Tab-separated table of C-alpha atoms and ligand atoms in Angstrom:
chain	number	residue	atom	x	y	z
A	1	MET	CA	-29.106	7.955	-4.548
A	2	LEU	CA	-25.588	6.844	-4.252
A	3	LEU	CA	-23.504	8.883	-2.050
A	4	LEU	CA	-19.625	8.945	-3.197
A	5	SER	CA	-16.759	9.540	-0.970
A	6	ILE	CA	-13.488	10.351	-2.710
A	7	VAL	CA	-10.497	9.859	-0.517
A	8	ILE	CA	-7.190	11.343	-1.280
A	9	PRO	CA	-3.872	11.163	0.781
A	10	VAL	CA	-1.797	14.261	0.484
A	11	TYR	CA	1.982	14.626	1.274
A	12	ASN	CA	3.671	17.678	0.064
A	13	GLU	CA	1.625	18.059	-3.109
A	14	GLU	CA	1.261	21.861	-3.163
A	15	GLU	CA	1.969	21.896	-6.938
A	16	ASN	CA	-0.639	19.355	-7.994
A	17	LEU	CA	-3.603	20.293	-5.580
A	18	PRO	CA	-5.122	23.207	-7.548
A	19	THR	CA	-5.262	21.348	-10.753
A	20	LEU	CA	-6.320	18.193	-9.115
A	21	PHE	CA	-9.257	19.912	-7.184
A	22	GLN	CA	-10.518	21.667	-10.397
A	23	ARG	CA	-10.387	18.532	-12.522
A	24	LEU	CA	-11.851	16.396	-9.706
A	25	ALA	CA	-14.693	18.818	-8.999
A	26	SER	CA	-15.731	19.081	-12.628
A	27	ALA	CA	-15.407	15.161	-13.123
A	28	LEU	CA	-17.496	14.624	-10.064
A	29	ASP	CA	-20.087	17.302	-10.920
A	30	SER	CA	-20.622	15.596	-14.296
A	31	LEU	CA	-21.533	12.339	-12.735
A	32	LYS	CA	-24.753	13.890	-11.269
A	33	THR	CA	-24.414	11.987	-7.977
A	34	PRO	CA	-23.858	13.564	-4.497
A	35	TYR	CA	-20.369	13.359	-3.428
A	36	GLU	CA	-17.791	14.386	-0.602
A	37	ILE	CA	-14.078	14.728	-1.049
A	38	ILE	CA	-11.923	13.769	1.981
A	39	PHE	CA	-8.351	14.812	2.003
A	40	THR	CA	-5.976	13.539	4.430
A	41	ASN	CA	-3.033	15.805	4.988
A	42	ASP	CA	-0.288	13.329	5.930
A	43	GLY	CA	2.097	15.772	7.707
A	44	SER	CA	2.864	17.935	4.683
A	45	ARG	CA	5.609	20.425	5.278
A	46	ASP	CA	4.688	22.632	2.177
A	47	ARG	CA	1.543	24.846	1.696
A	48	SER	CA	-0.743	21.720	1.010
A	49	LEU	CA	-2.804	22.180	4.122
A	50	THR	CA	-3.471	25.908	3.413
A	51	LEU	CA	-4.637	25.024	-0.125
A	52	LEU	CA	-6.946	22.282	1.092
A	53	GLN	CA	-8.477	24.866	3.563
A	54	GLU	CA	-9.108	27.079	0.570
A	55	PHE	CA	-10.858	24.172	-1.149
A	56	HIS	CA	-13.003	23.694	1.921
A	57	THR	CA	-13.936	27.356	2.056
A	58	GLN	CA	-14.878	27.100	-1.682
A	59	ARG	CA	-17.105	24.058	-1.229
A	60	PRO	CA	-17.721	23.706	2.550
A	61	GLN	CA	-20.304	20.928	2.054
A	62	GLN	CA	-18.255	18.738	-0.140
A	63	VAL	CA	-14.660	19.104	1.144
A	64	ARG	CA	-13.599	17.508	4.465
A	65	ILE	CA	-9.940	17.618	5.700
A	66	ILE	CA	-8.218	15.286	8.015
A	67	ASP	CA	-5.024	16.723	9.249
A	68	PHE	CA	-2.460	14.360	10.585
A	69	GLN	CA	0.005	15.347	13.409
A	70	GLY	CA	2.845	13.709	11.268
A	71	ASN	CA	3.594	11.561	8.395
A	72	TYR	CA	1.971	8.096	8.845
A	73	GLY	CA	2.102	7.033	5.291
A	74	GLN	CA	-0.322	6.892	2.363
A	75	HIS	CA	-2.219	3.634	3.683
A	76	MET	CA	-2.903	4.934	7.080
A	77	ALA	CA	-3.959	8.308	5.580
A	78	ILE	CA	-6.484	6.224	3.488
A	79	ILE	CA	-7.635	4.340	6.540
A	80	ALA	CA	-8.164	7.567	8.562
A	81	ALA	CA	-10.442	8.898	5.675
A	82	PHE	CA	-12.294	5.549	5.587
A	83	GLU	CA	-13.166	6.002	9.151
A	84	GLN	CA	-14.711	9.371	8.335
A	85	ALA	CA	-16.375	8.563	5.148
A	86	ARG	CA	-20.051	8.700	4.820
A	87	GLY	CA	-20.552	7.466	1.293
A	88	ASP	CA	-22.006	4.095	0.269
A	89	THR	CA	-19.103	3.934	-2.142
A	90	ILE	CA	-15.648	5.050	-1.353
A	91	ILE	CA	-13.080	5.791	-4.077
A	92	THR	CA	-9.296	6.313	-3.405
A	93	LEU	CA	-7.291	8.407	-5.730
A	94	ASP	CA	-3.649	9.817	-5.671
A	95	ALA	CA	-3.107	13.525	-5.330
A	96	ASP	CA	-0.528	13.754	-8.150
A	97	LEU	CA	-2.878	13.338	-11.084
A	98	GLN	CA	-1.392	10.022	-12.086
A	99	ASN	CA	-4.826	8.643	-11.870
A	100	PRO	CA	-6.974	10.928	-14.082
A	101	PRO	CA	-10.190	11.928	-12.117
A	102	GLU	CA	-12.183	11.556	-15.294
A	103	GLU	CA	-11.775	7.908	-14.969
A	104	ILE	CA	-13.928	7.779	-11.757
A	105	GLY	CA	-17.116	7.206	-13.689
A	106	LYS	CA	-15.821	3.744	-14.902
A	107	LEU	CA	-15.477	2.666	-11.320
A	108	VAL	CA	-18.846	3.890	-10.444
A	109	ASP	CA	-20.387	2.051	-13.319
A	110	ALA	CA	-18.757	-1.188	-12.091
A	111	ILE	CA	-20.003	-0.571	-8.537
A	112	ARG	CA	-23.517	-0.020	-10.032
A	113	ALA	CA	-23.112	-3.219	-11.884
A	114	GLY	CA	-23.008	-4.965	-8.550
A	115	HIS	CA	-19.337	-5.373	-7.657
A	116	ASP	CA	-18.260	-4.684	-4.110
A	117	TYR	CA	-14.667	-4.056	-4.931
A	118	VAL	CA	-13.296	-2.333	-8.171
A	119	GLY	CA	-9.689	-2.533	-8.669
A	120	SER	CA	-7.906	-1.162	-11.633
A	121	TYR	CA	-4.893	-1.551	-13.963
A	122	ARG	CA	-2.913	1.063	-15.694
A	123	THR	CA	-2.523	1.193	-19.384
A	124	GLN	CA	0.753	2.565	-20.586
A	125	ARG	CA	2.092	3.214	-17.071
A	126	GLN	CA	4.044	6.434	-16.848
A	127	ASP	CA	6.716	5.595	-14.437
A	128	SER	CA	10.475	5.139	-14.531
A	129	PHE	CA	11.887	1.941	-16.009
A	130	TRP	CA	13.110	0.475	-12.652
A	131	ARG	CA	9.768	1.285	-10.982
A	132	ARG	CA	7.839	-0.675	-13.773
A	133	TRP	CA	10.493	-3.491	-13.442
A	134	MET	CA	10.294	-3.630	-9.646
A	135	SER	CA	6.523	-3.699	-9.931
A	136	ARG	CA	6.581	-6.596	-12.273
A	137	CYS	CA	8.658	-8.668	-9.968
A	138	ILE	CA	6.678	-7.937	-6.987
A	139	ASN	CA	3.334	-8.498	-8.787
A	140	TRP	CA	4.791	-11.930	-9.720
A	141	LEU	CA	5.970	-12.694	-6.178
A	142	ARG	CA	2.648	-11.824	-4.760
A	143	GLU	CA	0.695	-13.981	-7.339
A	144	SER	CA	2.942	-16.880	-6.429
A	145	ILE	CA	2.862	-16.751	-2.694
A	146	THR	CA	-0.228	-15.043	-1.608
A	147	ASN	CA	-3.996	-15.883	-2.423
A	148	ILE	CA	-4.435	-12.227	-3.540
A	149	HIS	CA	-4.833	-11.978	-7.216
A	150	MET	CA	-4.882	-8.674	-8.916
A	151	ARG	CA	-3.407	-7.384	-12.211
A	152	ASP	CA	-1.679	-4.310	-11.005
A	153	GLN	CA	-1.293	-3.993	-7.247
A	154	GLY	CA	0.290	-0.621	-7.445
A	155	CYS	CA	-2.591	1.377	-8.873
A	156	MET	CA	-4.541	3.016	-5.956
A	157	MET	CA	-7.421	4.289	-7.991
A	158	ARG	CA	-9.977	1.905	-6.646
A	159	ALA	CA	-13.660	1.865	-5.482
A	160	TYR	CA	-14.910	0.025	-2.410
A	161	THR	CA	-18.437	-0.494	-1.083
A	162	ARG	CA	-19.135	0.341	2.525
A	163	PRO	CA	-19.178	-3.120	3.963
A	164	ILE	CA	-15.641	-3.689	2.556
A	165	VAL	CA	-14.444	-0.376	4.037
A	166	GLU	CA	-15.909	-1.236	7.409
A	167	GLN	CA	-14.035	-4.560	7.437
A	168	ILE	CA	-10.779	-2.746	6.533
A	169	ILE	CA	-11.251	-0.318	9.481
A	170	ASN	CA	-12.132	-3.199	11.775
A	171	SER	CA	-8.913	-4.976	10.968
A	172	ARG	CA	-6.909	-2.675	13.049
A	173	GLU	CA	-3.706	-3.547	11.351
A	174	ARG	CA	-0.892	-1.054	11.444
A	175	SER	CA	1.102	-1.758	8.379
A	176	THR	CA	-1.191	-2.946	5.786
A	177	PHE	CA	-1.883	-2.885	2.096
A	178	ILE	CA	-5.382	-1.701	1.510
A	179	PRO	CA	-6.157	-3.109	-1.889
A	180	ALA	CA	-4.985	-6.560	-0.737
A	181	LEU	CA	-7.091	-6.480	2.446
A	182	ALA	CA	-10.141	-5.328	0.391
A	183	TRP	CA	-9.560	-8.230	-2.022
A	184	GLN	CA	-9.863	-10.740	0.758
A	185	PHE	CA	-13.075	-9.294	2.131
A	186	SER	CA	-14.665	-8.918	-1.355
A	187	MET	CA	-17.224	-11.398	-2.657
A	188	ASN	CA	-17.494	-9.899	-6.110
A	189	PRO	CA	-14.390	-8.096	-6.989
A	190	THR	CA	-13.595	-6.895	-10.549
A	191	GLU	CA	-10.912	-4.694	-12.281
A	192	VAL	CA	-11.255	-1.955	-14.831
A	193	GLU	CA	-8.661	-0.392	-17.032
A	194	VAL	CA	-7.652	3.121	-16.269
A	195	ARG	CA	-5.435	5.607	-17.920
A	196	HIS	CA	-2.167	6.547	-16.222
A	197	GLU	CA	-0.354	9.773	-16.560
A	198	ALA	CA	3.033	10.998	-15.545
A	199	ARG	CA	3.168	12.653	-12.216
A	200	ALA	CA	1.976	16.212	-12.879
A	201	ALA	CA	4.557	17.895	-10.662
A	202	GLY	CA	7.013	17.140	-7.901
A	203	THR	CA	8.533	13.798	-7.326
A	204	SER	CA	7.380	10.500	-5.881
A	205	LYS	CA	6.875	10.625	-2.216
A	206	TYR	CA	8.211	6.991	-2.124
A	207	ASN	CA	11.915	6.411	-1.861
A	208	LEU	CA	13.510	3.024	-2.232
A	209	TYR	CA	13.333	2.303	1.399
A	210	SER	CA	9.636	3.175	1.767
A	211	LEU	CA	8.849	1.131	-1.341
A	212	ILE	CA	10.755	-1.941	0.146
A	213	ARG	CA	8.720	-1.354	3.334
A	214	LEU	CA	5.425	-1.342	1.626
A	215	ASN	CA	6.110	-4.370	-0.374
A	216	PHE	CA	7.433	-6.314	2.660
A	217	ASP	CA	4.025	-5.333	4.365
A	218	LEU	CA	2.103	-6.873	1.359
A	219	ILE	CA	4.183	-10.154	1.369
A	220	THR	CA	4.508	-10.816	5.054
A	221	GLY	CA	1.092	-9.415	5.783
A	222	PHE	CA	-0.626	-11.705	3.554
A	223	SER	CA	1.552	-14.813	3.345
A	224	LEU	CA	3.419	-17.249	5.613
A	225	VAL	CA	4.905	-18.923	2.469
A	226	PRO	CA	8.361	-17.218	2.976
A	227	LEU	CA	8.719	-18.626	6.467
A	228	GLN	CA	7.620	-22.044	5.253
A	229	LEU	CA	10.078	-21.855	2.222
A	230	PHE	CA	12.746	-21.017	4.617
A	231	THR	CA	12.044	-24.104	6.842
A	232	ILE	CA	11.957	-26.240	3.758
A	233	PHE	CA	15.414	-24.850	2.657
A	234	GLY	CA	16.765	-25.316	6.110
A	235	LEU	CA	15.759	-28.991	6.232
A	236	ALA	CA	17.137	-29.663	2.813
A	237	VAL	CA	20.443	-28.101	3.585
A	238	SER	CA	20.623	-30.106	6.822
A	239	PHE	CA	19.919	-33.311	5.001
A	240	LEU	CA	22.681	-32.564	2.394
A	241	SER	CA	25.255	-31.499	4.984
A	242	GLY	CA	24.390	-34.673	6.829
A	243	LEU	CA	25.394	-36.658	3.728
A	244	LEU	CA	28.521	-34.610	3.412
A	245	VAL	CA	29.514	-35.248	7.010
A	246	VAL	CA	29.124	-38.982	6.494
A	247	TYR	CA	31.095	-38.863	3.282
A	248	MET	CA	33.915	-36.943	4.838
A	249	MET	CA	34.148	-39.304	7.713
A	250	LEU	CA	34.183	-42.261	5.421
A	251	ARG	CA	37.004	-40.633	3.249
A	252	ARG	CA	38.962	-39.801	6.215
A	253	PHE	CA	39.113	-43.362	7.299
A	254	ILE	CA	39.832	-44.675	3.786
A	255	ILE	CA	41.956	-41.968	2.283
A	256	GLY	CA	43.092	-39.958	5.235
A	257	PRO	CA	42.519	-36.387	6.359
A	258	GLU	CA	42.268	-33.728	3.666
A	259	ALA	CA	43.319	-30.007	3.765
A	260	GLU	CA	42.273	-29.107	0.137
A	261	GLY	CA	38.903	-27.783	-0.711
A	262	LEU	CA	39.135	-25.576	2.409
A	263	PHE	CA	38.138	-22.472	0.454
A	264	THR	CA	35.187	-24.241	-1.141
A	265	LEU	CA	34.062	-25.104	2.367
A	266	VAL	CA	34.504	-21.448	3.479
A	267	ALA	CA	32.410	-20.336	0.525
A	268	ILE	CA	29.716	-22.777	1.364
A	269	LEU	CA	29.773	-21.601	5.007
A	270	ILE	CA	29.573	-17.912	4.167
A	271	PHE	CA	26.599	-18.632	1.980
A	272	LEU	CA	24.828	-20.532	4.601
A	273	ILE	CA	25.474	-17.848	7.226
A	274	SER	CA	24.179	-15.203	4.898
A	275	VAL	CA	21.058	-17.348	4.345
A	276	ALA	CA	20.672	-17.798	8.125
A	277	ILE	CA	20.938	-13.856	8.514
A	278	THR	CA	18.197	-13.450	5.877
A	279	GLY	CA	16.051	-15.901	7.888
A	280	ILE	CA	16.499	-13.965	11.047
A	281	GLY	CA	15.515	-10.765	9.297
A	282	LEU	CA	12.523	-12.557	7.809
A	283	ILE	CA	11.345	-13.705	11.237
A	284	GLY	CA	11.949	-10.256	12.453
A	285	GLU	CA	9.487	-8.893	9.887
A	286	TYR	CA	6.846	-11.158	11.264
A	287	VAL	CA	7.738	-10.597	14.832
A	288	GLY	CA	7.749	-6.854	14.052
A	289	ARG	CA	4.314	-7.044	12.824
A	290	LEU	CA	3.189	-8.850	15.743
A	291	SER	CA	4.651	-6.481	18.371
A	292	GLN	CA	3.087	-3.479	16.528
A	293	LEU	CA	-0.218	-5.437	16.698
A	294	VAL	CA	0.038	-6.170	20.380
A	295	SER	CA	1.041	-2.721	21.441
A	296	GLN	CA	-2.051	-0.467	21.872
A	297	ARG	CA	-0.578	2.610	20.477
A	298	PRO	CA	-2.619	4.563	18.120
A	299	ARG	CA	-2.029	3.938	14.272
A	300	PHE	CA	-2.132	7.663	13.727
A	301	VAL	CA	-2.893	10.963	15.403
A	302	ILE	CA	-5.377	13.435	14.036
A	303	ARG	CA	-4.605	16.999	14.871
A	304	GLN	CA	-7.883	18.414	13.487
A	305	ILE	CA	-10.677	17.579	11.355
A	306	ILE	CA	-11.953	20.480	9.170
A	307	GLU	CA	-15.559	20.002	7.933
A	308	ALA	CA	-18.754	21.807	7.623
A	309	SER	CA	-20.739	20.736	10.512
A	310	ASP	CA	-18.241	21.584	13.469
A	311	ASP	CA	-15.917	23.881	11.458
A	312	GLN	CA	-13.520	24.795	14.196
A	313	ASP	CA	-13.409	21.356	15.608
A	314	THR	CA	-10.040	20.635	17.009
A	315	ARG	CA	-9.656	17.094	18.181
A	316	LEU	CA	-6.671	15.029	19.365
A	317	ARG	CA	-7.447	11.354	18.814
A	318	LEU	CA	-5.461	9.138	21.133
B	401	UDP	N1	1.458	9.921	-0.025
B	401	UDP	C1	1.098	10.185	1.426
B	401	UDP	N2	1.949	9.844	2.368
B	401	UDP	C2	3.249	9.390	2.126
B	401	UDP	C3	3.656	9.205	0.799
B	401	UDP	C4	2.662	9.323	-0.252
B	401	UDP	O1	-0.151	10.605	1.608
B	401	UDP	O2	3.933	9.213	3.051
B	401	UDP	C5	0.453	10.272	-0.998
B	401	UDP	C6	1.010	11.214	-2.022
B	401	UDP	O3	0.718	12.420	-1.780
B	401	UDP	C7	0.054	10.753	-3.259
B	401	UDP	C8	-0.093	9.310	-3.098
B	401	UDP	O4	0.202	9.076	-1.626
B	401	UDP	O5	-1.192	11.366	-3.339
B	401	UDP	C9	0.803	8.436	-3.972
B	401	UDP	O6	2.148	8.812	-3.752
B	401	UDP	P1	3.266	9.009	-4.974
B	401	UDP	O7	2.619	9.502	-6.217
B	401	UDP	O8	4.437	9.653	-4.320
B	401	UDP	O9	3.638	7.480	-5.308
B	401	UDP	P2	3.924	6.768	-6.541
B	401	UDP	O10	2.984	7.250	-7.566
B	401	UDP	O11	5.330	7.222	-6.852
B	401	UDP	O12	3.930	5.354	-6.238
B	402	MG	MG1	2.126	9.067	-8.062
């Protein structure tokens, strides 16, 4: 029979956890298939860990907890849980009830139908206007410059078969975007429609900076097009400015030196300098990814794993 692993990253979600666990457990029980729930506590500073421990006490065979030493981000939290998952099918879910647990059945059906990766897209997305707008832009950008195609990259309620999860683990990337990685490995992906609810309680754990970081990871992690566009732009500007130099020289010989148009030139210069600075930043993104990859530091440190077999196990993974 199919064993399901449900993977949930948790960062300061004390208000949502009790309802989540209750709804999740009853949704999973009704599927009549064995399951485990792996929570990764991503360095929460509230009572999240205590609550998770209570869930483990209630259902020791089904609840496993990975407790991170610090906050390593949603995607690393998921990777750590992937490494521990025992299921044939692994399903990721947010802890804030934006993805209703009752929709898990749909994902499982798609896996049973033979797909190795099931993405999802949200109907009537319940997020702020600017988040939806930013999402739309970045979805468009990704569709245009990467070969990853999905309707709604931001929806984390997804199902993966074991081989896909294993390839994700083996990728060893530090900053990555799991759904995009999975899409690359998948041979038979599909997408299903899932409901979306407003965050049940608390506020988004992503601020503008972490959202930008995440989306930079997506773009620079899966495409070299930004660098190539930059080179093409550089070549085009060199060519045009070459023409301008020839023109100015001829003009100087024929009409004489000119002093007007100075500010136009300054404006053009400032523009080009700002383009150059952007380019340096862009190269920095790629170099940064490389240096992270080359350094052998751990992607995350696990303080303890709480699970049925060796309950008191306290491990430091280096
Ligand atoms: N999350 C996490 N670590 C982080 C940020 C978020 O584990 O550094 C978890 C969070 O607890 C939630 C999921 O990732 O379960 C999605 O986060 P959130 O709902 O804040 O993102 P949004 O829905 O606003 O994109
Ligand atoms: Mg959310």
